[in-house]
Coordinates of C-alpha atoms and ligand atoms in Angstrom, one line a residue:
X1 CA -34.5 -8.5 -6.2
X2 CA -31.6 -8.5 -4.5
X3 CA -30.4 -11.6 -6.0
X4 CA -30.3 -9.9 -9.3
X5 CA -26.6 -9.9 -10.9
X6 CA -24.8 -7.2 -10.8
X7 CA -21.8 -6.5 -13.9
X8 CA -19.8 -3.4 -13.7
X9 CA -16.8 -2.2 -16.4
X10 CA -14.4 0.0 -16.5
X11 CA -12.7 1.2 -19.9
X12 CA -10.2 -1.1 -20.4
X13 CA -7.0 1.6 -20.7
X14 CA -4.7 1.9 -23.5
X15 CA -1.4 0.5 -22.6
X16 CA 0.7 3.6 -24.3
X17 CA 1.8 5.1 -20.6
X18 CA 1.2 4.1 -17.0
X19 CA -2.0 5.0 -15.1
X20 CA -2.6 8.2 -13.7
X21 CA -5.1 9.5 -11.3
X22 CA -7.9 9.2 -14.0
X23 CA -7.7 6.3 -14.6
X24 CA -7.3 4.9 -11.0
X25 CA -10.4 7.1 -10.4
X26 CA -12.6 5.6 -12.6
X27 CA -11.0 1.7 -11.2
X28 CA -11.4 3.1 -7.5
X29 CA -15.0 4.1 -7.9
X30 CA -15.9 0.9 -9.7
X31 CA -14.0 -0.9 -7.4
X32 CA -16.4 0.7 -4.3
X33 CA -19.9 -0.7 -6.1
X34 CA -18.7 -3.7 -6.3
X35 CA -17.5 -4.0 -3.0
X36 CA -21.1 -2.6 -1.6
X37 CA -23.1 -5.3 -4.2
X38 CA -21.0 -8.2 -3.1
X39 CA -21.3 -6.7 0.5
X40 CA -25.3 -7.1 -0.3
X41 CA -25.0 -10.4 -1.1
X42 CA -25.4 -10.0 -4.9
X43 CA -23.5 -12.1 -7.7
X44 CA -21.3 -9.4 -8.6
X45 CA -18.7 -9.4 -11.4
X46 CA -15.9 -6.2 -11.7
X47 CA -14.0 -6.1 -15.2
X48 CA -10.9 -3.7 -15.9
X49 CA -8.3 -4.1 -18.3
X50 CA -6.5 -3.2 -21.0
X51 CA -6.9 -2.0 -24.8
X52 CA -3.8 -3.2 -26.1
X53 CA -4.2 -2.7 -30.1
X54 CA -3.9 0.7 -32.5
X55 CA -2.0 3.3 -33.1
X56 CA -1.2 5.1 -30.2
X57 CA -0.2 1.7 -28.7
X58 CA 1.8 0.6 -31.8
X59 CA 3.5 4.3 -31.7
X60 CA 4.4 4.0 -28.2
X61 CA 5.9 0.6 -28.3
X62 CA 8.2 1.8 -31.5
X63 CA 9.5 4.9 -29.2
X64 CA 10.8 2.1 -27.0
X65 CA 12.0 0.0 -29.9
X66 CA 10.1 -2.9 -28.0
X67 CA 7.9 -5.5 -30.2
X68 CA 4.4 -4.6 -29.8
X69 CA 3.7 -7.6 -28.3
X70 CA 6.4 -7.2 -25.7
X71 CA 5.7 -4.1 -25.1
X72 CA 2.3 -4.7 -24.2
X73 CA 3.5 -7.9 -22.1
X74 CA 5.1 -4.8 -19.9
X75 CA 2.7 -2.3 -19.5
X76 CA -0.1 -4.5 -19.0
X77 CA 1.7 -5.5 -16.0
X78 CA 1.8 -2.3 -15.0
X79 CA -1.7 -2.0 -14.7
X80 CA -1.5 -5.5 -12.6
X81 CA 0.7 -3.9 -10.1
X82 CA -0.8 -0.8 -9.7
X83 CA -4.3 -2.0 -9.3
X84 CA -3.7 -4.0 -6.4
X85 CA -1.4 -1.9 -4.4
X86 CA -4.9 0.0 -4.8
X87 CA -6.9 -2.8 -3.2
X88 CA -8.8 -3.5 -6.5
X89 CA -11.0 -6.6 -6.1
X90 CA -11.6 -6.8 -10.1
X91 CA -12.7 -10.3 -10.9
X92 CA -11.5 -10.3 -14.6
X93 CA -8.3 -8.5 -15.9
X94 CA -8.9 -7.8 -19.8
X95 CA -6.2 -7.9 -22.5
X96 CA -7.5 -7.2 -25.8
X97 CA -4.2 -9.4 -27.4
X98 CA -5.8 -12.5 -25.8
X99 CA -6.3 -15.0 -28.3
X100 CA -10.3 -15.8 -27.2
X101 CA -11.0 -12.6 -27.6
X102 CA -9.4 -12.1 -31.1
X103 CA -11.2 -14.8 -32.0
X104 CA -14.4 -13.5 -30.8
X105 CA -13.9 -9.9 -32.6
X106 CA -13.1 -11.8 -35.6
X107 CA -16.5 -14.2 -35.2
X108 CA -18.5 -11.1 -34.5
X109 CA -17.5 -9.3 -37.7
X110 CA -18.1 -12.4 -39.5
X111 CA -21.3 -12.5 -38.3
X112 CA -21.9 -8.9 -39.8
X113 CA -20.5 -9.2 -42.7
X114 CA -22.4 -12.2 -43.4
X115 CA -25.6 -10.2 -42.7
X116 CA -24.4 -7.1 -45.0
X117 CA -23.9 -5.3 -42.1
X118 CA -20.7 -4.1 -43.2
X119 CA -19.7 -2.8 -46.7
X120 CA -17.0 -1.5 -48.4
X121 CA -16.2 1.6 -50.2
X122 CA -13.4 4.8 -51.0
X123 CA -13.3 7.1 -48.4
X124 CA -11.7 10.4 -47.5
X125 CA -11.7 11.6 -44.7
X126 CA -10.0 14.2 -42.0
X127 CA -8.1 11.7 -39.7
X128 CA -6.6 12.2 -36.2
X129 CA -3.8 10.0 -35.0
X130 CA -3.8 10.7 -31.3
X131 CA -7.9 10.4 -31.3
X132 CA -8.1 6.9 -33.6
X133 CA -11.2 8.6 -35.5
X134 CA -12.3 10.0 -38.7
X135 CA -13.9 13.3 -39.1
X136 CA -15.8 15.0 -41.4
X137 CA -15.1 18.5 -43.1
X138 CA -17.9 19.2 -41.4
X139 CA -16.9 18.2 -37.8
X140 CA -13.5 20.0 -38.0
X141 CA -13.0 23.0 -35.7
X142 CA -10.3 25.5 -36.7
X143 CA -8.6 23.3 -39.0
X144 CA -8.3 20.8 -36.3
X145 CA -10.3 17.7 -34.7
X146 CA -13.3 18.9 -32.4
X147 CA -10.7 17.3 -29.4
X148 CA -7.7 19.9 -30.6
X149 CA -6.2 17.4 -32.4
X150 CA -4.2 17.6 -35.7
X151 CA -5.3 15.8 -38.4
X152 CA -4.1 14.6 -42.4
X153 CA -6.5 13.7 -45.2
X154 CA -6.6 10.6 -46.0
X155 CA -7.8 8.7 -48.9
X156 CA -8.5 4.7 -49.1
X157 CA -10.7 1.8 -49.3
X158 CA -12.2 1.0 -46.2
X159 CA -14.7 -1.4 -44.3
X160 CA -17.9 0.0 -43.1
X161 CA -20.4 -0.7 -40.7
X162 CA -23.9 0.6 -40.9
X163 CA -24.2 2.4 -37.9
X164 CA -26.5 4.5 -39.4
X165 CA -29.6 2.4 -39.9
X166 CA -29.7 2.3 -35.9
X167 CA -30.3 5.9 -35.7
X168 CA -33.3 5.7 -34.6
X169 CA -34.1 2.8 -32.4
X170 CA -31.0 4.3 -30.8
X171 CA -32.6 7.4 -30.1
X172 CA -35.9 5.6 -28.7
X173 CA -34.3 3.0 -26.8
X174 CA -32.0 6.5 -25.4
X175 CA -35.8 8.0 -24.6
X176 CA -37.5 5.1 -23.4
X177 CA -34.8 3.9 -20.6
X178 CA -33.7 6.9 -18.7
X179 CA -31.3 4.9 -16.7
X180 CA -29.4 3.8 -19.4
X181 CA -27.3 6.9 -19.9
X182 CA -26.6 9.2 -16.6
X183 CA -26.1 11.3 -15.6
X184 CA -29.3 12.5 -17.4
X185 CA -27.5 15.8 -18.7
X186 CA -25.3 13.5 -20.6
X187 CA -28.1 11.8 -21.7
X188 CA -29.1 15.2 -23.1
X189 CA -25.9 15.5 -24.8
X190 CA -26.0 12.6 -26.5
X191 CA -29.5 12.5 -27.8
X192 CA -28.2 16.5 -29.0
X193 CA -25.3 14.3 -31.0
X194 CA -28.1 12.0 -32.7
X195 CA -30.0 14.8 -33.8
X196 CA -27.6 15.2 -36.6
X197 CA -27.7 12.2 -39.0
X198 CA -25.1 9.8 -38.4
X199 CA -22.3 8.5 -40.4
X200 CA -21.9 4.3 -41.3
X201 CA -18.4 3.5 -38.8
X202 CA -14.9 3.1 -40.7
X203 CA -14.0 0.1 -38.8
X204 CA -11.4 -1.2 -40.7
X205 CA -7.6 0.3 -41.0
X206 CA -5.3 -0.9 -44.2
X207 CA -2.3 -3.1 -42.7
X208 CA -0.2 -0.8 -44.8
X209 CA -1.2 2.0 -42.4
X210 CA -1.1 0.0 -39.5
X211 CA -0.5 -3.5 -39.1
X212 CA -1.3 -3.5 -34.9
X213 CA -4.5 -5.0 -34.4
X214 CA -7.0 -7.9 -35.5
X215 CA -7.1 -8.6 -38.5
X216 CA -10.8 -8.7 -40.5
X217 CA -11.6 -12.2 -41.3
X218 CA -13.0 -11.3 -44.2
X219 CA -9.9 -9.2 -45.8
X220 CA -6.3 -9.9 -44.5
X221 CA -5.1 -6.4 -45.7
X222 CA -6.7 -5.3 -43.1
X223 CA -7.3 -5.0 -39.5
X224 CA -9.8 -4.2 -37.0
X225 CA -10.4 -0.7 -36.3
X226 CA -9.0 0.1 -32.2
X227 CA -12.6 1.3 -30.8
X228 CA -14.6 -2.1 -32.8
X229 CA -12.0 -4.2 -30.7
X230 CA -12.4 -2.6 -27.5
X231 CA -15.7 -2.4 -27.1
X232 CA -16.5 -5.9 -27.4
X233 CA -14.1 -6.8 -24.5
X234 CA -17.2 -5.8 -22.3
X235 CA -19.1 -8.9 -23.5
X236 CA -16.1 -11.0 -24.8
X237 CA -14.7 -10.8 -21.4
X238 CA -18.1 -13.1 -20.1
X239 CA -18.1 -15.5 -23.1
X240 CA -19.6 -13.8 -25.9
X241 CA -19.0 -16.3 -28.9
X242 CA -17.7 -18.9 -27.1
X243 CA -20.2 -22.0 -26.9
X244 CA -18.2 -23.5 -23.8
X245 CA -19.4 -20.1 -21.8
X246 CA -23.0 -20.0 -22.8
X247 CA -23.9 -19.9 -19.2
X248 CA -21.7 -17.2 -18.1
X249 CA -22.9 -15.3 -21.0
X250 CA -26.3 -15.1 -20.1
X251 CA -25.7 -14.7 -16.6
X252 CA -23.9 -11.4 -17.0
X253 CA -25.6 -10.3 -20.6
X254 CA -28.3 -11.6 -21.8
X255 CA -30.2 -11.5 -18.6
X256 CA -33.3 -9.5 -18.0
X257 CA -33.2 -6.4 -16.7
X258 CA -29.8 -6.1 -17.9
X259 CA -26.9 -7.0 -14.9
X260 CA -24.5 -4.0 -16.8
X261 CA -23.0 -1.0 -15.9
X262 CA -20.3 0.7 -18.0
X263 CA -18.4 3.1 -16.1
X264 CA -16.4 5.7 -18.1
X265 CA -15.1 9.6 -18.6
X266 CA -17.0 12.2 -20.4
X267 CA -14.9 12.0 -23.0
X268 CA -15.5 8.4 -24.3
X269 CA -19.0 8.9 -24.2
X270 CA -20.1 8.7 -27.6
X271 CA -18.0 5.4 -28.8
X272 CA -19.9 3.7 -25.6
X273 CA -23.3 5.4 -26.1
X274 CA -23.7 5.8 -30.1
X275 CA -20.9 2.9 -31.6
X276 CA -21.3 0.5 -28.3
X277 CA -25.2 -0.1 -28.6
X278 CA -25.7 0.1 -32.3
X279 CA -23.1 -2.7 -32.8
X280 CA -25.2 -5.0 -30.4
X281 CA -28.3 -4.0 -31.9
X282 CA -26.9 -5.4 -35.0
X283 CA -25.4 -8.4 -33.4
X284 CA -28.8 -8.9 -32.0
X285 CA -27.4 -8.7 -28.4
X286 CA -28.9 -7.1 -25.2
X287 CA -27.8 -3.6 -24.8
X288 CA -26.8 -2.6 -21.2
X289 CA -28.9 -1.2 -18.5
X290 CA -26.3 1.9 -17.5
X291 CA -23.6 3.8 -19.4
X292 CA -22.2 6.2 -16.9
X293 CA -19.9 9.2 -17.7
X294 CA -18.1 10.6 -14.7
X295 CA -16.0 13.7 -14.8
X296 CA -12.2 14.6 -15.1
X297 CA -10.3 15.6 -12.7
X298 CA -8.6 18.7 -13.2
X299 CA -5.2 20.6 -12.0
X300 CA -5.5 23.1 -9.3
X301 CA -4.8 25.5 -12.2
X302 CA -8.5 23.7 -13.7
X303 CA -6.5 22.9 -16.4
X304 CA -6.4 18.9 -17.9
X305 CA -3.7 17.0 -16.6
X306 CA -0.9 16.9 -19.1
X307 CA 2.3 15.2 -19.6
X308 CA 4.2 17.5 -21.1
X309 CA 3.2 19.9 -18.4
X310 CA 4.6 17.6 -16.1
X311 CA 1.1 17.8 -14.1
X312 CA -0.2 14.5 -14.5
X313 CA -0.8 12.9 -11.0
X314 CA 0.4 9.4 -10.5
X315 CA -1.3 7.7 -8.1
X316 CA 1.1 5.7 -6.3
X317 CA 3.0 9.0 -5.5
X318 CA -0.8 10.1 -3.3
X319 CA -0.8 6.9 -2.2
X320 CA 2.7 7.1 -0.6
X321 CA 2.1 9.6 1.1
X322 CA -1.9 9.3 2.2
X323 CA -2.0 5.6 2.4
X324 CA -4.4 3.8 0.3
X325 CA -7.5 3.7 2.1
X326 CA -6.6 7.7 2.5
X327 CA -7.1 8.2 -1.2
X328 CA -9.8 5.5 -1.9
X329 CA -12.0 7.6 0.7
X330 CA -10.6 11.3 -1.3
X331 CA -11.5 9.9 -4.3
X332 CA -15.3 8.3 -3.7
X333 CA -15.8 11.3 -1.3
X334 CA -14.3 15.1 -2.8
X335 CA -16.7 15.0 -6.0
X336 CA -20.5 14.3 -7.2
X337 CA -19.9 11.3 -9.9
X338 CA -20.3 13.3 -12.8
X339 CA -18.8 16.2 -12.1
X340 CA -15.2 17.5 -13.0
X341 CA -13.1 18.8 -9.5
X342 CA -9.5 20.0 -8.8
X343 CA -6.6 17.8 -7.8
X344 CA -3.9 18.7 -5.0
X345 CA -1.8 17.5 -2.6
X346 CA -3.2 20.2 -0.5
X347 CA -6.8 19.5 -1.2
X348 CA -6.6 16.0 -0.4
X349 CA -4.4 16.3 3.0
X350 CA -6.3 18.4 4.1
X351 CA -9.8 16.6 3.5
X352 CA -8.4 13.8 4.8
X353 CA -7.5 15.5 8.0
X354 CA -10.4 17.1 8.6
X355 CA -12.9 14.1 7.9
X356 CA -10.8 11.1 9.2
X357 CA -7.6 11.6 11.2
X358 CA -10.3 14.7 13.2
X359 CA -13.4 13.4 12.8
X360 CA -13.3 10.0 12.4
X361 CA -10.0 9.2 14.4
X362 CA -10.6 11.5 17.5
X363 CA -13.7 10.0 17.8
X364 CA -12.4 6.5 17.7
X365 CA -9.2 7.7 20.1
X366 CA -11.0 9.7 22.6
X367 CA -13.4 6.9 23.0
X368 CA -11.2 4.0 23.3
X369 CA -8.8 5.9 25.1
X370 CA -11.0 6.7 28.1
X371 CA -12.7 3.3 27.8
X372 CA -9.4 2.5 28.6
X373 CA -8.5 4.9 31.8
X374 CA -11.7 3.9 33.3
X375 CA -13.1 0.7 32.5
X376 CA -10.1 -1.3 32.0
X377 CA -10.4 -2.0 28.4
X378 CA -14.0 -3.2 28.8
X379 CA -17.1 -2.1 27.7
X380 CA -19.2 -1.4 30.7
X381 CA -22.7 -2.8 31.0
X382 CA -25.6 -0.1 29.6
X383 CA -28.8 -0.5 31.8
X384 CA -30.6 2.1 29.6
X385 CA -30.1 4.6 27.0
X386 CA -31.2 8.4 27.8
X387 CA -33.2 10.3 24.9
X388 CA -29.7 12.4 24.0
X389 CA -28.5 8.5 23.2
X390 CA -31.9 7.5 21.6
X391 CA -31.6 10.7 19.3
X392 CA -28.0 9.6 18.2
X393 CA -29.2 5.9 18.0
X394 CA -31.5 6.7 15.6
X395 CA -29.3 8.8 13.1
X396 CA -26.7 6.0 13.3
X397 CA -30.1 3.3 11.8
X398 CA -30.7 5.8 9.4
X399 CA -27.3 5.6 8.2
X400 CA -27.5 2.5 6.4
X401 CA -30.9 3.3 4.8
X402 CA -29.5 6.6 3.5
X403 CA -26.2 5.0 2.4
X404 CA -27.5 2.3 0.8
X405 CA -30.3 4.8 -1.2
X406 CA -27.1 6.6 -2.6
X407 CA -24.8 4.3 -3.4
X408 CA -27.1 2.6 -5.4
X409 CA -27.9 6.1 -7.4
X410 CA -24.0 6.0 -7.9
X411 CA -24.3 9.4 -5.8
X412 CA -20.5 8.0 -3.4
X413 CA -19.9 11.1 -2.3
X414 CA -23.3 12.2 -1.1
X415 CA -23.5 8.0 0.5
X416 CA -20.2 9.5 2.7
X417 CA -21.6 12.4 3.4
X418 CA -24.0 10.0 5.4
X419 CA -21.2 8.3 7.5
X420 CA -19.2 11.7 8.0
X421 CA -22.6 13.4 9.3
X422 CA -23.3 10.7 12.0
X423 CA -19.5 11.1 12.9
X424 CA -19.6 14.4 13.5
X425 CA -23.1 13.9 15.3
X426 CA -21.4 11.4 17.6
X427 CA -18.5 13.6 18.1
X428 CA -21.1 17.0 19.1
X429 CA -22.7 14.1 21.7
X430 CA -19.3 13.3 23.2
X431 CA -18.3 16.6 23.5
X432 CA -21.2 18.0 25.1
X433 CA -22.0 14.6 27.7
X434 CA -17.7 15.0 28.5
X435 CA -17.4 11.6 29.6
X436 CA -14.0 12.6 31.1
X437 CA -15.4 14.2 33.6
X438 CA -18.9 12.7 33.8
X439 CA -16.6 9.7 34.9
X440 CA -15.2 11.3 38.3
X441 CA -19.0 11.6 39.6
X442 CA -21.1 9.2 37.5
X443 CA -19.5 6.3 35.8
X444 CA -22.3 4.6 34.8
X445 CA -23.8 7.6 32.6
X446 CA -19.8 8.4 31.5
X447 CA -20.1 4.1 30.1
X448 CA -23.4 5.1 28.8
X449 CA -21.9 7.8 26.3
X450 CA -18.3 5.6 25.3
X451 CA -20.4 2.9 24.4
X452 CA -23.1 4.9 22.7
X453 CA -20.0 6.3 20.9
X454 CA -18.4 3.4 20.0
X455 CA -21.4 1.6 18.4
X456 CA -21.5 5.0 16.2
X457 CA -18.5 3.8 15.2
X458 CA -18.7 0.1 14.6
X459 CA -21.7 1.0 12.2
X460 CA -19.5 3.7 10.1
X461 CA -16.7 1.1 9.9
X462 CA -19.1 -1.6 8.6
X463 CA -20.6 0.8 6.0
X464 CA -17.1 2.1 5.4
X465 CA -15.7 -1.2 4.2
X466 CA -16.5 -0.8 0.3
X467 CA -14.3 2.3 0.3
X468 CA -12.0 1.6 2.9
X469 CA -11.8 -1.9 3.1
X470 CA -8.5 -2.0 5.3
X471 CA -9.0 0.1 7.7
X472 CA -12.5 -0.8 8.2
X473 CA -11.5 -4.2 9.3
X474 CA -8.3 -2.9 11.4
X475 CA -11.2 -1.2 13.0
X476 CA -13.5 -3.9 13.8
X477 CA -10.8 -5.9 15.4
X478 CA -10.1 -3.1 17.4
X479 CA -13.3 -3.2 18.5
X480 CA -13.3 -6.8 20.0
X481 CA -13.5 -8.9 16.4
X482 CA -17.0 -7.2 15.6
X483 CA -18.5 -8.4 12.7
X484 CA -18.5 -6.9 9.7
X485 CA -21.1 -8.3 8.2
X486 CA -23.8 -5.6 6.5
X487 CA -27.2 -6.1 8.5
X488 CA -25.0 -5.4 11.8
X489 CA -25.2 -1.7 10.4
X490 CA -28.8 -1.5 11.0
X491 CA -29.0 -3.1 14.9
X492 CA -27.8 -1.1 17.7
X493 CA -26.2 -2.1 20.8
X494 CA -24.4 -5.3 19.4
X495 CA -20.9 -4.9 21.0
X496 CA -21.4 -6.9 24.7
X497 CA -20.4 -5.7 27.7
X498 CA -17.5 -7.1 28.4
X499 CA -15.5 -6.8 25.3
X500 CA -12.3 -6.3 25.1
X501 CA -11.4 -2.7 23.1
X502 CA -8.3 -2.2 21.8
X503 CA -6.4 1.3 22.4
X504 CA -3.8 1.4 19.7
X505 CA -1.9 4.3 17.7
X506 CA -4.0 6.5 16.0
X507 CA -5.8 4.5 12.7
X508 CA -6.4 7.4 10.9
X509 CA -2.6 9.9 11.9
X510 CA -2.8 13.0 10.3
X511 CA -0.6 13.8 7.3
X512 CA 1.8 16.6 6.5
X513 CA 2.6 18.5 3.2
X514 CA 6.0 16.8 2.3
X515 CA 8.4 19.4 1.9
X516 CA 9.6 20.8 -1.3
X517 CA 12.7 19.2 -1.9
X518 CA 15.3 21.7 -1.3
X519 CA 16.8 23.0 -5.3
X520 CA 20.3 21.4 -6.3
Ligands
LIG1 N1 -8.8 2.5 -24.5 C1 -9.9 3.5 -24.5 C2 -11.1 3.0 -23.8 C3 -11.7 1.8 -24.5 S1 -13.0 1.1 -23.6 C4 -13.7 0.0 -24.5 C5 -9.3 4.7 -23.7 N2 -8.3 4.5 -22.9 S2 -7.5 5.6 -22.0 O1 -6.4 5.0 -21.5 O2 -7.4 6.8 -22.7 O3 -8.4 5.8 -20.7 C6 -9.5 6.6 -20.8 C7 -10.2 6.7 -19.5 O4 -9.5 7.5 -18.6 C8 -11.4 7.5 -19.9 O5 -12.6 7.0 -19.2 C9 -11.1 8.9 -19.5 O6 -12.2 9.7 -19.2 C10 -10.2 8.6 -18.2 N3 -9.4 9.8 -18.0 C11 -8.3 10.2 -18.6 N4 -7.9 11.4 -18.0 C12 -8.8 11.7 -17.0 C13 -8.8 12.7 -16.0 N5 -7.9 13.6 -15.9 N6 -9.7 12.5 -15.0 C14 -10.6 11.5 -15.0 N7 -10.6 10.6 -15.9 C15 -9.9 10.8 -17.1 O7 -9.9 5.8 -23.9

């Protein structure tokens, strides 16, 4: 079992602005499974990346008078950058302008047409720019595009696929594998969408229109609609349609049970759940085990983060100021995946101050500090534990059974909920054995509790490390070179007597509120 691969995606992000805290959410959280998988020993492969074709891109590049190509070149870079100063560990990086994967798209539409998948005919429809997507008369709301926005009637010649005639194994294979959409609300929602009948997919766009994209084998007037593209750099990305790749390709897709997750916001739900499966299921390809469709979050007015508000978050500016690990932990930790929450400065200093500079940090300090004052640095020899220490010993080796139980339900915040609970445990047990005085009359008992303490907290750093991965392994250093390695978690007692603890600055300082810059 635990040898099975494990494949987790994130949406591969237009390359029209530079990231904000959504979409280094979505990366972040990804980033943490994989971590824990590879931390469990299983093959684990990370994608992220970026959808470089359509409009929006084609728009944006034009407002900077840069060729599209060029353009893209930039941004994509961008991403790059960004992503590691956030300790991503993503094995591939995606760029839908790479020539294998053109070629792929192109091979895969073949492939359809070939098999009168897709047809052609004279369409009108209500179009929206800023969405990439056709709608209906029926589907409008207000005069406007169920998202808000505008849209123009358009009439032309496009290339259909027949999405429709999938309808219904959709809809069983939806009922069948409750896993494969979550959280199982979503599920609800989307199985409510399919109720409806469903429309064949536009997936072409006249070069006339727009000439940024991939253009159909099959007609050179035209190219590939954004969302067709996109959606195949999931399995493009791990050698879909190309023969030198085989292996890799059934490795990370074909196998049985399905190796993928597809992590993504509410929002994009349908394209993966309803255009996403149906075009494997005519491609005859495996359909992934999970689509997952976490929240947004939100201002602190609860409004959606917009630009022209000036209230989009960038997350280098958090990180700045927090520190990286700081914010990896705010973002795994503040909401149920799922769920939509509210982002401020406020709300994240002062989480992390109260969970890791207070709880996590004073415990660390006030350990290591007194280790320190009154056994030189060492860790003094234990001849046996009392029952306050067996009663803590025992939440700290349920901490990794508990963890591990959440993390793989995608439940992050509930698996450090876990860590901070022993924490605070270990702190209640410090404070009420007060080895800083127990040490002026008993110094054996007073060794008993540091070291009790501190094993406390060489089990939350090594169940720590997928979300904090730096200061996890400042930690364990600090702790004379303990090893990090996962089944440590569940033994207790592992650091000798003897070993060297280092007393150093606080690993977790608390942050202030930067002031408001003072008006000009
Ligand atoms: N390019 C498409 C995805 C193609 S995947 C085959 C796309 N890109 S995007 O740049 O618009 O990024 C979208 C992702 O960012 C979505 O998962 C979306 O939910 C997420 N977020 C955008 N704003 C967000 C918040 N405010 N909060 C959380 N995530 C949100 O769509």
């Amino acid at each position: 079992m635990s040898n099975r691969p494990f494949y987790i995606t994130t949406p591969i992000y237009y390359v029209n602005d530079i990231p904000h805290i959504g979409h280094a959410y979505c990366t972040v959280v990804a980033d943490v499974l994989s971590r824990y998988y590879r931390l469990m020993g299983r093959p684990t492969l990370f994608l992220t990346g970026v959808d470089e074709h359509g409009q929006k891109v084609q728009a944006a590049a034009e407002k900077r008078g840069l060729d599209p190509q060029k353009h893209c070149d930039e941004m994509a870079e961008n991403f790059r950058a960004i992503w590691k100063e956030l300790n991503i560990s993503n094995d591939i990086f995606f760029r839908t302008t790479d020539s294998f994967h053109k070629k792929a798209v192109q091979d895969c539409l073949q492939q359809l047409f070939d098999a009168g998948e897709i047809y052609t005919k004279e369409y009108e429809g209500w179009y929206a720019q800023t969405d990439e997507i056709f709608y209906t008369e029926k589907d409008l709301v207000d005069g406007k595009a169920p998202t808000g926005a505008e849209v123009v009637k358009i009439s032309e010649k496009n290339y259909f696929f027949k999405m429709s005639k999938y309808q219904d194994r959709l809809i069983s294979h939806i009922e069948k594998n409750p896993e494969f959409i979550q959280p199982e609300y979503r599920k609800n929602e989307v199985l409510g969408f399919l109720r409806q009948p469903l429309n064949d997919l536009c997936i072409s766009r006249p070069k006339s229109r727009l000439s940024w994209g991939i253009e159909l084998p099959f007609d050179k007037d035209y190219v590939t609609y954004v969302w067709f593209d996109a959606l195949l750099n999931y399995a493009t990305g791990v050698g879909l349609k190309q023969s030198t790749r085989s292996a890799e390709f059934s490795k990370w897709w074909s196998a049985s049970p399905s190796p993928v997750m597809h992590l993504l916001g509410k929002d994009i739900l349908t394209t993966h759940s309803v255009y996403w499966p149906t075009m494997l299921m005519a491609l005859g390809l495996e359909l992934p085990r999970t689509i997952y469709a976490h929240g947004w979050w939100l201002t602190s007015q609860n409004e959606k983060m917009s630009k022209s508000k000036g209230t989009v978050v960038k997350p280098l500016d958090v990180k700045n100021i927090i520190g990286v690990d700081a914010l990896r932990y705010f973002l795994s930790r503040d909401v149920r995946l799922g769920n939509d929450s509210q982002f401020s400065l406020e709300l994240v200093i002062s989480r992390v101050n109260s969970e890791l500079a207070n709880n996590f940090g004073n415990l660390l300090s006030r350990t290591c500090s007194l280790i320190a004052k009154y056994f030189d640095g060492k860790l003094p020899v234990v001849e046996k534990l009392s029952d306050k220490s067996v009663a803590l010993k025992q939440v700290a080796l349920q901490a990794q059974v508990k963890l591990t139980a959440h993390l793989e339900s995608n439940e992050l915040q509930e698996a450090l909920g876990v860590i901070i609970d022993l924490l605070t445990n270990a702190n209640q047990y410090l404070a009420e054995r007060e080895p800083w005085k127990m040490a002026k009359t008993d110094l054996p008992h007073a060794g008993e509790t540091l070291t009790v303490s501190l094993e406390c907290v060489r089990i939350a750093a090594i169940l720590l490390q997928p979300v904090m991965p730096t200061k996890c392994a400042e930690l364990l250093k600090r702790l004379g070179d303990a090893s990090h390695e996962w089944k440590y978690a569940s033994e207790f007692m592992v650091l000798k007597p003897g070993t060297l603890i280092t007393n150093e600055a606080p690993l977790f300082p608390r942050v202030e509120l930067p002031k408001e810059e003072p008006a000009k």
